mmCIF file of C-alpha atoms and ligand atoms in Angstrom:
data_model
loop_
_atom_site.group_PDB
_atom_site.id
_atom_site.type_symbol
_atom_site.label_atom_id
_atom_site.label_comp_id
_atom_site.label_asym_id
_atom_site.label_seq_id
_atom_site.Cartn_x
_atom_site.Cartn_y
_atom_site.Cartn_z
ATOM 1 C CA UNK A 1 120.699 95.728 125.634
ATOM 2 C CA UNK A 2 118.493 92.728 126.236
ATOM 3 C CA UNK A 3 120.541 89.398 125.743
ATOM 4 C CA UNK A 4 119.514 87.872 122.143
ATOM 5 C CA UNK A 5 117.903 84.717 122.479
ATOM 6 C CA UNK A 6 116.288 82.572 119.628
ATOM 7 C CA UNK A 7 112.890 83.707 119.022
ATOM 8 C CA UNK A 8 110.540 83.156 116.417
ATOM 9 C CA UNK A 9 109.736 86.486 114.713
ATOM 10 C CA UNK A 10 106.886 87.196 112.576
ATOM 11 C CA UNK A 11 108.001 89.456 109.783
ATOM 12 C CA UNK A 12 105.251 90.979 107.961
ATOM 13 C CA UNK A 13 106.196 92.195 104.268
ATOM 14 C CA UNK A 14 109.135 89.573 104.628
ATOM 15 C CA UNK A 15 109.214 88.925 100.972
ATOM 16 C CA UNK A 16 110.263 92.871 100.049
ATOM 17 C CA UNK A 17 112.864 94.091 99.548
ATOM 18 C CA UNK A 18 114.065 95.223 102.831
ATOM 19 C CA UNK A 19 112.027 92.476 104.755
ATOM 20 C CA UNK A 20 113.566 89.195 102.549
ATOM 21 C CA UNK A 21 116.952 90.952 104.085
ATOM 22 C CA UNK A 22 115.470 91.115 107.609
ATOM 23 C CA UNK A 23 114.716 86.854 107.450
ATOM 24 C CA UNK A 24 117.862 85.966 105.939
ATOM 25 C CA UNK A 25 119.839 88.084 109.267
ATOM 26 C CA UNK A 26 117.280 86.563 111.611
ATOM 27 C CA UNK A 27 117.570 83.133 110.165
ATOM 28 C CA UNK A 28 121.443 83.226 110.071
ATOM 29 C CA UNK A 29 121.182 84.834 113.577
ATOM 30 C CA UNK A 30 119.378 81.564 115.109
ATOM 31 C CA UNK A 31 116.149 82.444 114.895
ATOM 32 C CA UNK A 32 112.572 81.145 113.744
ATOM 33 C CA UNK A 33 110.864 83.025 111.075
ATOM 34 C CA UNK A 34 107.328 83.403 110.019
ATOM 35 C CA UNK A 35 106.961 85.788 106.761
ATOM 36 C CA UNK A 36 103.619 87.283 106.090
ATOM 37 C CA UNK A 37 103.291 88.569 102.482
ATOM 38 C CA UNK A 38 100.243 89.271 99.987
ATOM 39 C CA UNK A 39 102.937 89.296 97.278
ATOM 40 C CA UNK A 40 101.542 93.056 96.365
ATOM 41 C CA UNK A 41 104.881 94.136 95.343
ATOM 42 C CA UNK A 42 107.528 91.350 96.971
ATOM 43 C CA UNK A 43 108.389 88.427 95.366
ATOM 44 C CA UNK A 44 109.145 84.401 95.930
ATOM 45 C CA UNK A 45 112.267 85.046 94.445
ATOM 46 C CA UNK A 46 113.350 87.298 97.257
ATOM 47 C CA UNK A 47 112.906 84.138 99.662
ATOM 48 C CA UNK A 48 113.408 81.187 97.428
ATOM 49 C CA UNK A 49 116.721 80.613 98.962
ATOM 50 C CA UNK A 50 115.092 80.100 102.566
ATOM 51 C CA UNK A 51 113.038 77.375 100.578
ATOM 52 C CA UNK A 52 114.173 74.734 101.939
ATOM 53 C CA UNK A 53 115.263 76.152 105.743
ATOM 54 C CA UNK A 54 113.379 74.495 108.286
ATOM 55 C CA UNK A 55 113.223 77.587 110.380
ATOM 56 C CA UNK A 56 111.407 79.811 107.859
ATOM 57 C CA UNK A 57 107.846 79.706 106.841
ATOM 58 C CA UNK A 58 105.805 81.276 104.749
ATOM 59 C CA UNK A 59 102.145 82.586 104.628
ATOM 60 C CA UNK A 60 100.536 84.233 101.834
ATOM 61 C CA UNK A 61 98.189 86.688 103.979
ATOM 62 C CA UNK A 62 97.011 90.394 103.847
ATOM 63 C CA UNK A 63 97.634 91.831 107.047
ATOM 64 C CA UNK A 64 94.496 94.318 106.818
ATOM 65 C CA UNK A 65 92.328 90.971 108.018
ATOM 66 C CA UNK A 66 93.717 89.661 111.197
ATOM 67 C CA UNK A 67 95.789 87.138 111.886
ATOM 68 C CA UNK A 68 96.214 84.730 114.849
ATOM 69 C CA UNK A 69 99.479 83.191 114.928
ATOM 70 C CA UNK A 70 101.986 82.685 118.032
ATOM 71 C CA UNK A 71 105.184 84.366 117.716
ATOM 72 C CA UNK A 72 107.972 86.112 120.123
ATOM 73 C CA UNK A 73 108.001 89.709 118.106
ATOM 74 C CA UNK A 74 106.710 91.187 114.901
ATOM 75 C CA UNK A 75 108.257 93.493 112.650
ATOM 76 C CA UNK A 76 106.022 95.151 110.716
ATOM 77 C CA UNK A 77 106.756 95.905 107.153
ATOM 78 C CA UNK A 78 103.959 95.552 105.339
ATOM 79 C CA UNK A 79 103.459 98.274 102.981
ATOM 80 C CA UNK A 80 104.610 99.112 99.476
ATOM 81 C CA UNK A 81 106.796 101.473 99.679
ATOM 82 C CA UNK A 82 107.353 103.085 96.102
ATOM 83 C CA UNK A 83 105.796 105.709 94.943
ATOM 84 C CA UNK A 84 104.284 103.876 91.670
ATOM 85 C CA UNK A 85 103.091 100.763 93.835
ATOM 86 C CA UNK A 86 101.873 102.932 96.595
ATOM 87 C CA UNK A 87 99.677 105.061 94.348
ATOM 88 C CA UNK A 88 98.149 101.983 92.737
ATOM 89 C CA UNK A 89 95.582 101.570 94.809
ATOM 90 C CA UNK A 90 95.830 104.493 97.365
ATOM 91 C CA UNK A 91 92.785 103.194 99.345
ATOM 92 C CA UNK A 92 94.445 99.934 99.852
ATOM 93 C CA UNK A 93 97.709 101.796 100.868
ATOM 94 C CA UNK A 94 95.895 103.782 103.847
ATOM 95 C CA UNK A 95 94.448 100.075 104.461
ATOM 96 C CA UNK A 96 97.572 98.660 104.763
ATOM 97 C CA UNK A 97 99.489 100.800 107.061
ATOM 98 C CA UNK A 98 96.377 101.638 109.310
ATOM 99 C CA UNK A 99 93.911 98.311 109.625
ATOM 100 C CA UNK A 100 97.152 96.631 109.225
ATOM 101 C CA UNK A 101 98.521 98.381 112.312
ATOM 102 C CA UNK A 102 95.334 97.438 113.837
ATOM 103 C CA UNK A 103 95.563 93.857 113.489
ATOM 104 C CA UNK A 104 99.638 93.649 114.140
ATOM 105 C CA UNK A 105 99.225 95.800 117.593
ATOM 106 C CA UNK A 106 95.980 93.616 118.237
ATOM 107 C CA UNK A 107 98.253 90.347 117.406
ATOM 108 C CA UNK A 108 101.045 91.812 120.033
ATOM 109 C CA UNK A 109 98.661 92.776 122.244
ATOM 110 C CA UNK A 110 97.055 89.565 123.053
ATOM 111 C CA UNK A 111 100.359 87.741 123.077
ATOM 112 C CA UNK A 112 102.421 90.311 125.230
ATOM 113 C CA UNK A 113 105.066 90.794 122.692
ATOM 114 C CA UNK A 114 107.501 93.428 121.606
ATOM 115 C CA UNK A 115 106.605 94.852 117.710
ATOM 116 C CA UNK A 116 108.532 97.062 115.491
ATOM 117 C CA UNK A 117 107.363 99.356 113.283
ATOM 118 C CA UNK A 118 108.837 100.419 109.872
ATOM 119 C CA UNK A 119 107.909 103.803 109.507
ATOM 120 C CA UNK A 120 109.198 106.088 107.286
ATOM 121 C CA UNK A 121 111.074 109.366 106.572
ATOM 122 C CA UNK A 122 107.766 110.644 104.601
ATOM 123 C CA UNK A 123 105.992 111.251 107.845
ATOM 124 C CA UNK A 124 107.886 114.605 107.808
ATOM 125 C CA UNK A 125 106.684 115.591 104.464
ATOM 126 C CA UNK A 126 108.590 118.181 102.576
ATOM 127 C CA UNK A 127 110.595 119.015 105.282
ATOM 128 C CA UNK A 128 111.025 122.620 106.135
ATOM 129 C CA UNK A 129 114.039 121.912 108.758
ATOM 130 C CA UNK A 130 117.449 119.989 107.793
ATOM 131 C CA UNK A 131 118.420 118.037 109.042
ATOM 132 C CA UNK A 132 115.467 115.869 110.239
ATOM 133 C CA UNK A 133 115.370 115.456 114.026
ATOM 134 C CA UNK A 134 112.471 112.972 115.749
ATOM 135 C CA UNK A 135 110.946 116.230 117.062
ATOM 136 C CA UNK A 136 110.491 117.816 113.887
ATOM 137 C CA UNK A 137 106.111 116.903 113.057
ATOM 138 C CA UNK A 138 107.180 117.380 109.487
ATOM 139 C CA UNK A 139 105.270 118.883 107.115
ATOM 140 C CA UNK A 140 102.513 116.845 104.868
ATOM 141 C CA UNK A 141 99.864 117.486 102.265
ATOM 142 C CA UNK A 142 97.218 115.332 103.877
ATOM 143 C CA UNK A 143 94.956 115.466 100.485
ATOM 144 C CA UNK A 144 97.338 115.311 97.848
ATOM 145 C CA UNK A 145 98.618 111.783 95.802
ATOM 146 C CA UNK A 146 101.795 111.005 98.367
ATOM 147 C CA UNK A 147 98.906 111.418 101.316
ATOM 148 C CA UNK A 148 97.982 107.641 101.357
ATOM 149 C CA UNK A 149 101.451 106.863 102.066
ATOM 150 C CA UNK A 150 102.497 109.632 104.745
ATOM 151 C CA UNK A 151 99.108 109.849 106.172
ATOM 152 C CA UNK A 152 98.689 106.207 106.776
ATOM 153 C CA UNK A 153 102.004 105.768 108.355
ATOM 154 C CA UNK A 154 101.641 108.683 110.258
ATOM 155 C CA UNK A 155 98.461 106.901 111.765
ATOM 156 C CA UNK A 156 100.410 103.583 112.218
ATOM 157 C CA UNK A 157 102.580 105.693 114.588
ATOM 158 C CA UNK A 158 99.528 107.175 116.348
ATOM 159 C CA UNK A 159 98.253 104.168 117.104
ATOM 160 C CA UNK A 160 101.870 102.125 117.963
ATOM 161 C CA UNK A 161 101.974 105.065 120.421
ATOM 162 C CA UNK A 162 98.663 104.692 122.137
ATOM 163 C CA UNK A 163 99.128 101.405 121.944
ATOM 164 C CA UNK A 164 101.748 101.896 124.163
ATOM 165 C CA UNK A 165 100.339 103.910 126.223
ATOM 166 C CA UNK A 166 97.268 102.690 127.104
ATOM 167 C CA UNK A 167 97.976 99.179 127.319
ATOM 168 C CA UNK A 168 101.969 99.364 128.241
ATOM 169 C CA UNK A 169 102.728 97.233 124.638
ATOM 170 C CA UNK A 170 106.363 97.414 124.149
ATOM 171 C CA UNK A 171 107.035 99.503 120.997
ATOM 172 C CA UNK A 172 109.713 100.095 118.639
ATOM 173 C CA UNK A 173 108.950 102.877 116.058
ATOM 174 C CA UNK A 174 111.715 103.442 113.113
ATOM 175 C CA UNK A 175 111.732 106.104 110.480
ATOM 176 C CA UNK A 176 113.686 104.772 107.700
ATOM 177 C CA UNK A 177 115.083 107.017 104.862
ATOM 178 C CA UNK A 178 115.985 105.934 101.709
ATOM 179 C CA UNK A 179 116.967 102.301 101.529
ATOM 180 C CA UNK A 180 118.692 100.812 98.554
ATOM 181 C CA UNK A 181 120.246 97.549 97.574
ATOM 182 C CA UNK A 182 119.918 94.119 95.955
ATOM 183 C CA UNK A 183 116.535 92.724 95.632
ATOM 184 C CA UNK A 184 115.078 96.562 95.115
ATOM 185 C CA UNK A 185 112.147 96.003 92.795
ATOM 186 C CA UNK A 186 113.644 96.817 89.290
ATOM 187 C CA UNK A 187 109.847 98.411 87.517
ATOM 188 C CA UNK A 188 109.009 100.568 91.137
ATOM 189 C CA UNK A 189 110.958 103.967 89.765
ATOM 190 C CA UNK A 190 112.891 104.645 93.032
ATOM 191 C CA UNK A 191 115.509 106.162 91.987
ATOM 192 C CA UNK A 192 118.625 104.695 92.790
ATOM 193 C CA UNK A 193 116.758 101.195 90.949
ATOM 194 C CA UNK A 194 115.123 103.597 88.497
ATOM 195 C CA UNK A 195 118.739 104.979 87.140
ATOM 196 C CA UNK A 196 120.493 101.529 87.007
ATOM 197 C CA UNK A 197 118.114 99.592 85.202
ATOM 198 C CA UNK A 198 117.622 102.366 82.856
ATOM 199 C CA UNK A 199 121.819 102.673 82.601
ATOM 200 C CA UNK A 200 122.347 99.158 82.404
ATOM 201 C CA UNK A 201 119.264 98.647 79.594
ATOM 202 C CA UNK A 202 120.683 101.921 77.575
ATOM 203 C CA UNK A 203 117.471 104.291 78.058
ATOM 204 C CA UNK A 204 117.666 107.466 79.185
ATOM 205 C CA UNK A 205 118.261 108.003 83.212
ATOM 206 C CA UNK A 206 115.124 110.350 84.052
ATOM 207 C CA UNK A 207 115.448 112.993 86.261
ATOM 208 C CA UNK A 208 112.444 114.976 87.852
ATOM 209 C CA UNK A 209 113.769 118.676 87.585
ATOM 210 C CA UNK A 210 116.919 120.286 87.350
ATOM 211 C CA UNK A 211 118.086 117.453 89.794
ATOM 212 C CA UNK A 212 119.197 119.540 92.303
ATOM 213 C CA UNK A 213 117.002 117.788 94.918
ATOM 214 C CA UNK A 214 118.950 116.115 97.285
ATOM 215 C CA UNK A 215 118.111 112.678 98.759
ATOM 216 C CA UNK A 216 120.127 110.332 101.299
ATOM 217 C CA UNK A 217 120.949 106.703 100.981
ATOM 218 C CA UNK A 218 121.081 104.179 102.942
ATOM 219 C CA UNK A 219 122.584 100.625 102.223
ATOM 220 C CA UNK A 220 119.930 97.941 103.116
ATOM 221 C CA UNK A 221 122.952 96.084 105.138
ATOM 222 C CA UNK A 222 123.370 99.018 107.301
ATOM 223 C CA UNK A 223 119.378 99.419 107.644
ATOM 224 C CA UNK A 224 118.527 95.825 108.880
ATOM 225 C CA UNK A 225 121.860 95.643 111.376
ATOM 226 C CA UNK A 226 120.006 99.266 112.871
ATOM 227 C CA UNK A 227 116.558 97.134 113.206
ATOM 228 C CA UNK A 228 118.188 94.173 114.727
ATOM 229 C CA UNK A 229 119.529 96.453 117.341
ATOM 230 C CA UNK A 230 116.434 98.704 117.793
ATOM 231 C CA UNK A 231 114.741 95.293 118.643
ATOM 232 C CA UNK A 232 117.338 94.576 121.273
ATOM 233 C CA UNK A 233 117.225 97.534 122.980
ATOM 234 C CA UNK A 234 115.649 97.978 126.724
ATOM 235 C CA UNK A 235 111.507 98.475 126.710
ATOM 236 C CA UNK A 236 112.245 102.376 127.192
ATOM 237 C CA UNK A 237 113.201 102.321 123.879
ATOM 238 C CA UNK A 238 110.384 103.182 122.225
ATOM 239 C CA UNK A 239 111.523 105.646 119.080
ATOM 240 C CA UNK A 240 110.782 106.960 116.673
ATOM 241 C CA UNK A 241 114.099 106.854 115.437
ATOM 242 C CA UNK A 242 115.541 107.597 112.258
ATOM 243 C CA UNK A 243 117.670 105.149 110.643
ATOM 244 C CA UNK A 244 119.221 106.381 107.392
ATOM 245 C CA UNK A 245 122.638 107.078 105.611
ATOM 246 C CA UNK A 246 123.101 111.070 106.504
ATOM 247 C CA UNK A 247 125.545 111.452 103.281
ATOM 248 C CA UNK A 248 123.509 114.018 101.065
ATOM 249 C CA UNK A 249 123.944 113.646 97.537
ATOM 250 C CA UNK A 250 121.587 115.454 94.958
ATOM 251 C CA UNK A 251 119.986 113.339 92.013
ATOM 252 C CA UNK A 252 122.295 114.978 89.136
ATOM 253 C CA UNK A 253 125.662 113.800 91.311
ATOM 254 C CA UNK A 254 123.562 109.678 91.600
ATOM 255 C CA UNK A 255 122.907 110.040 88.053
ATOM 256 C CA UNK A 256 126.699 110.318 87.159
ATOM 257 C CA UNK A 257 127.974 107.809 89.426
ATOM 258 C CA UNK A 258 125.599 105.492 88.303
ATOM 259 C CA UNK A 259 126.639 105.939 84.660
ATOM 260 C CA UNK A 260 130.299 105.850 85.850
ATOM 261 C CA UNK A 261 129.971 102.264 87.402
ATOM 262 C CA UNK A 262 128.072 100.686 85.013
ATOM 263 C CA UNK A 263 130.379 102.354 81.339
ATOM 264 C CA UNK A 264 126.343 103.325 80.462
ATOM 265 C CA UNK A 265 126.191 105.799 77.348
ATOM 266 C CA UNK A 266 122.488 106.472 78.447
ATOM 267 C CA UNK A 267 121.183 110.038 78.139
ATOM 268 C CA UNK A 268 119.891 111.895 80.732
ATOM 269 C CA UNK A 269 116.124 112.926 80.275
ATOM 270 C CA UNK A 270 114.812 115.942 82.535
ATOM 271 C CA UNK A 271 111.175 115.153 83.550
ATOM 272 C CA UNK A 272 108.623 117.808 85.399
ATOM 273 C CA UNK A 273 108.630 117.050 89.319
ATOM 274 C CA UNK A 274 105.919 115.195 90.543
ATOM 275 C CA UNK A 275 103.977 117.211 92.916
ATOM 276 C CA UNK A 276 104.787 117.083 96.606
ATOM 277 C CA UNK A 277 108.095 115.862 95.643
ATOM 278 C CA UNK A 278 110.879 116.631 98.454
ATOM 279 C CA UNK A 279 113.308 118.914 97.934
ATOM 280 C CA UNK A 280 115.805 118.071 100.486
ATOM 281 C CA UNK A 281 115.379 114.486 102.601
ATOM 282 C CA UNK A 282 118.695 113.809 105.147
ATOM 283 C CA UNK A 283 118.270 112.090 108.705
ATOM 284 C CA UNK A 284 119.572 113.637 111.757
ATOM 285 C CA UNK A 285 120.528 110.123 112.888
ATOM 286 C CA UNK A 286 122.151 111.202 116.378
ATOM 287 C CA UNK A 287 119.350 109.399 118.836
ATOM 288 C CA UNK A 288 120.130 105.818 116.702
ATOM 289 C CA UNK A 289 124.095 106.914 117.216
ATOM 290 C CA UNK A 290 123.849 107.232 121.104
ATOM 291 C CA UNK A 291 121.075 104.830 121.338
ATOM 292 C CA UNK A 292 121.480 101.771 119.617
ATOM 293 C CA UNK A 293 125.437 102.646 118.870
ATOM 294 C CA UNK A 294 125.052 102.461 115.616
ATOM 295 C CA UNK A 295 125.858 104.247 111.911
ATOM 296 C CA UNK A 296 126.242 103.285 108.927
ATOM 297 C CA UNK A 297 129.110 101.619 107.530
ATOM 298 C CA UNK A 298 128.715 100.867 103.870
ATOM 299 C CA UNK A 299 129.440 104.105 101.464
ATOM 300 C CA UNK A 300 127.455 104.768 98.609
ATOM 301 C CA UNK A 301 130.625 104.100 96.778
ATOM 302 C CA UNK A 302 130.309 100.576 98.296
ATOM 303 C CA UNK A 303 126.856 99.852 97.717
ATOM 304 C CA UNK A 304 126.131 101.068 94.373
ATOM 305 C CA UNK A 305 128.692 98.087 92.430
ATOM 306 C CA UNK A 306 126.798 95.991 94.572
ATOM 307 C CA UNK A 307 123.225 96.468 93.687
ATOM 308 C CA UNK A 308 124.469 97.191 89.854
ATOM 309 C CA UNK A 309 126.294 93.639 90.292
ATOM 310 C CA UNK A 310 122.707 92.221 91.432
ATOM 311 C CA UNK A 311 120.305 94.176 88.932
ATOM 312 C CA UNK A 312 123.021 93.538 86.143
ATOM 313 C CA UNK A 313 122.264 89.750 86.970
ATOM 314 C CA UNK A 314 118.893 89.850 87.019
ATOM 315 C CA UNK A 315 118.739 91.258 83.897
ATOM 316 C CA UNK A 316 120.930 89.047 82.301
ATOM 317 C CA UNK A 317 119.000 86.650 83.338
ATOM 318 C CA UNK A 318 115.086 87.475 83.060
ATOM 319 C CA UNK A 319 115.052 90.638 80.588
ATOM 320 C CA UNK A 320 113.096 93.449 81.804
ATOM 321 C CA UNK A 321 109.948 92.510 80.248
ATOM 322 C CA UNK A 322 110.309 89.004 82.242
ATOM 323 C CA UNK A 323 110.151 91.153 85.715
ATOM 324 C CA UNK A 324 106.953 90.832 87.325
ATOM 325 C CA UNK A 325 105.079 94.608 88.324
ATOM 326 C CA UNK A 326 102.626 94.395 91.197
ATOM 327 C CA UNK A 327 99.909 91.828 91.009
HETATM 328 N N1 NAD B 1 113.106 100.920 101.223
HETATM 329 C C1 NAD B 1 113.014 102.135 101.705
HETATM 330 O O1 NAD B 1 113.749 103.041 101.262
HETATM 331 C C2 NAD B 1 112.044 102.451 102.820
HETATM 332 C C3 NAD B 1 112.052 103.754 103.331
HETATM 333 C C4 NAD B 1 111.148 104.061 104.345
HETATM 334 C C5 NAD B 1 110.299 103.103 104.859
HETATM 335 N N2 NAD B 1 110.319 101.859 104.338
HETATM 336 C C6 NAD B 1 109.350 100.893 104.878
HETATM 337 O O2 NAD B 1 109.947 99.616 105.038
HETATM 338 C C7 NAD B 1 109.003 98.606 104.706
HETATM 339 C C8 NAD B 1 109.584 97.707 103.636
HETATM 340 O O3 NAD B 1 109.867 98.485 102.487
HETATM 341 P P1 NAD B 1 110.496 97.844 101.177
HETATM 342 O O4 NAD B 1 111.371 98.852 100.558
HETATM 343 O O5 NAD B 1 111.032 96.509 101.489
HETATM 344 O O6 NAD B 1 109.198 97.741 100.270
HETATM 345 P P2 NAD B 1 108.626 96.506 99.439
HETATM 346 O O7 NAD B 1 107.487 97.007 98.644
HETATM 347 O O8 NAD B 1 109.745 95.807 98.730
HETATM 348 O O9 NAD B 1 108.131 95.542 100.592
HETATM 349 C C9 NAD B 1 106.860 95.624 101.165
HETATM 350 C C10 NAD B 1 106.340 94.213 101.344
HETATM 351 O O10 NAD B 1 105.044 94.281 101.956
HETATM 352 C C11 NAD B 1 104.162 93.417 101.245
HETATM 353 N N3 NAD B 1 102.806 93.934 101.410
HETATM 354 C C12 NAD B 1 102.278 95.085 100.909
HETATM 355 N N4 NAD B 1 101.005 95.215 101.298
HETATM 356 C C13 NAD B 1 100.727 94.134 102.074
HETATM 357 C C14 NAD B 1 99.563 93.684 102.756
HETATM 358 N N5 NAD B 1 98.430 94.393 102.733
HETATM 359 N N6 NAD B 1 99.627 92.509 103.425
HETATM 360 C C15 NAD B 1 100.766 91.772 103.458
HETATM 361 N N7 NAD B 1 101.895 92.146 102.818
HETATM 362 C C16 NAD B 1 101.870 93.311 102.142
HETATM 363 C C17 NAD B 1 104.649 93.472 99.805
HETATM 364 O O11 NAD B 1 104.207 92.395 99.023
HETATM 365 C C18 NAD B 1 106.164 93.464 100.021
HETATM 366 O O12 NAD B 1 106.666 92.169 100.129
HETATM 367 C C19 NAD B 1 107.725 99.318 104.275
HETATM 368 O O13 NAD B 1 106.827 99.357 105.359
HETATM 369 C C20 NAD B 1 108.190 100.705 103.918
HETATM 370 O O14 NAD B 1 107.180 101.650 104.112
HETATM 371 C C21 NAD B 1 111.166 101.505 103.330
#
């Protein structure tokens, strides 16, 4: 692994949920952070407490126009990531994860520098091989309402990897499965966010079919320690890799333990699958074991109190009507 020196690292999507995480590490790490954010679907909330550090900025820009800015790296993760923000404006979506590509690579290109990529499990589609391994080309609708999404990171891939290969830019492509944790969006109707607001408000937990679908979870602690290390591995690193929790749990047996933790009397409400819906979703995370000597540590026994502790709070505080949707 390379030695980890300050840098200053442009985070794009830094104000989401997983990239507000990614600053504070980098900032407690040593490091200089710019965050680029439209504010689509993160929040100044998620970064108000890096207010007032003097090695964390902010710019409110939309990475499908360029940008020219001088930084060491860029992590990339722009892009709503929820199935009701994503589908808001599906042209915008394929937008973001493919001009915005465009214009990060372009940015790393001209500067020489090393860029990550947060890709996702949904470039595999509903998978038709389980685990998922990095060789598996997944299986996608490309015209149906998820296609923005997995289409347009598929492309960001595409072009990290010609990128690469045609002008030798350092790349570092993750798939990420199922992250969870504070700062989720509490209106975005993923489900591990979905079920506690709804247990912790009294409303029925909603479950798309008979809940037998399975889906893995990842604590967003777990996630960003992977990144940091992706980003510190040698050049011939170049992924994809997955990074995910490979504990399999279906949505009945999340349902239960979230009414468990939070004493909820809420109802459970079966609701028709939405189409293309996964049936089964687990990483094969072997390649980030060997390579970046890493798995995750926090339990979904673990992580639940703590993002119940954090919604629970926000709640108390706000009310759910108070909670911003996307702009
Ligand atoms: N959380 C997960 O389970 C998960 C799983 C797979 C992949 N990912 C990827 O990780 C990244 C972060 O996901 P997240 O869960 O934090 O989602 P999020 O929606 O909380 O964060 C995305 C951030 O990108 C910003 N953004 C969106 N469009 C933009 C644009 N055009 N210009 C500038 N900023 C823009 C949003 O305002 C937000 O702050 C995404 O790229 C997502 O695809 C996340």
């Amino acid at each position: 692994m390379d030695d980890y020196r300050t840098k200053r690292v442009l985070v794009t999507g830094g104000a989401g949920f997983v990239g507000s995480h990614l600053c504070d590490r980098l900032i407690r790490d040593g490091h200089e952070v710019i965050c680029v954010d439209n504010f689509f679907t993160g929040t100044r909330a998620n970064i108000a407490h890096l207010r007032d550090e003097y090695r964390f900025e902010v710019l409110r820009h939309d990475v499908t126009h360029p940008l020219y800015i001088e930084a060491d790296e860029i992590m990339n993760l722009a892009c709503p990531a929820s199935p009701i923000h994503y589908q808001t404006d599906p042209v915008q979506t394929t937008k973001t994860s493919v001009h915005g590509a465009i214009n990060v690579l372009g940015l790393a290109k001209r500067l020489g520098i090393k860029i990550f990529q947060a890709s996702t499990s949904e470039v595999y589609g509903d998978p038709q091989v389980h685990p998922q391994t990095e060789d598996y080309w997944g299986h996608v609708n490309p015209v149906g309402i998820r296609s923005c999404y997995d289409e347009g990171k598929r492309c960001a891939e595409t072009l990290f990897f010609d990128y690469h290969r045609q002008v030798g830019l350092r790349i570092k492509v993750a798939r990420i499965f199922n992250t969870y944790g504070p700062r989720m969006h509490p209106n975005d109707g993923r489900v591990v966010s979905n079920f506690i607001v709804q247990a912790l408000t009294g409303e029925p937990l909603t479950i798309h079919g008979d809940g037998s679908q399975t889906r893995s979870f990842c604590y967003v602690d777990d996630l960003v320690e992977a990144m940091v290390r992706m980003m510190a591995t040698p050049d011939s690193v170049t992924g994809p890799i997955n990074l995910g929790n490979p504990g399999e749990f279906t949505i009945a047996e999340l349902a239960e333990r979230v009414l468990a933790l939070t004493g909820s009397k809420s109802e459970l409400r079966r609701l028709p699958r939405p189409s293309d819906d996964p049936g089964r979703r687990r990483p094969d995370i072997g390649l980030a074991k060997r390579t970046l000597g890493w798995e995750p540590r926090v339990s979904l026994a673990e992580g639940l109190p703590r993002t119940i502790e954090y919604f629970d709070d926000l709640l108390r505080r706000r009310g759910r009507a108070a909670v911003p949707g996307p702009a």
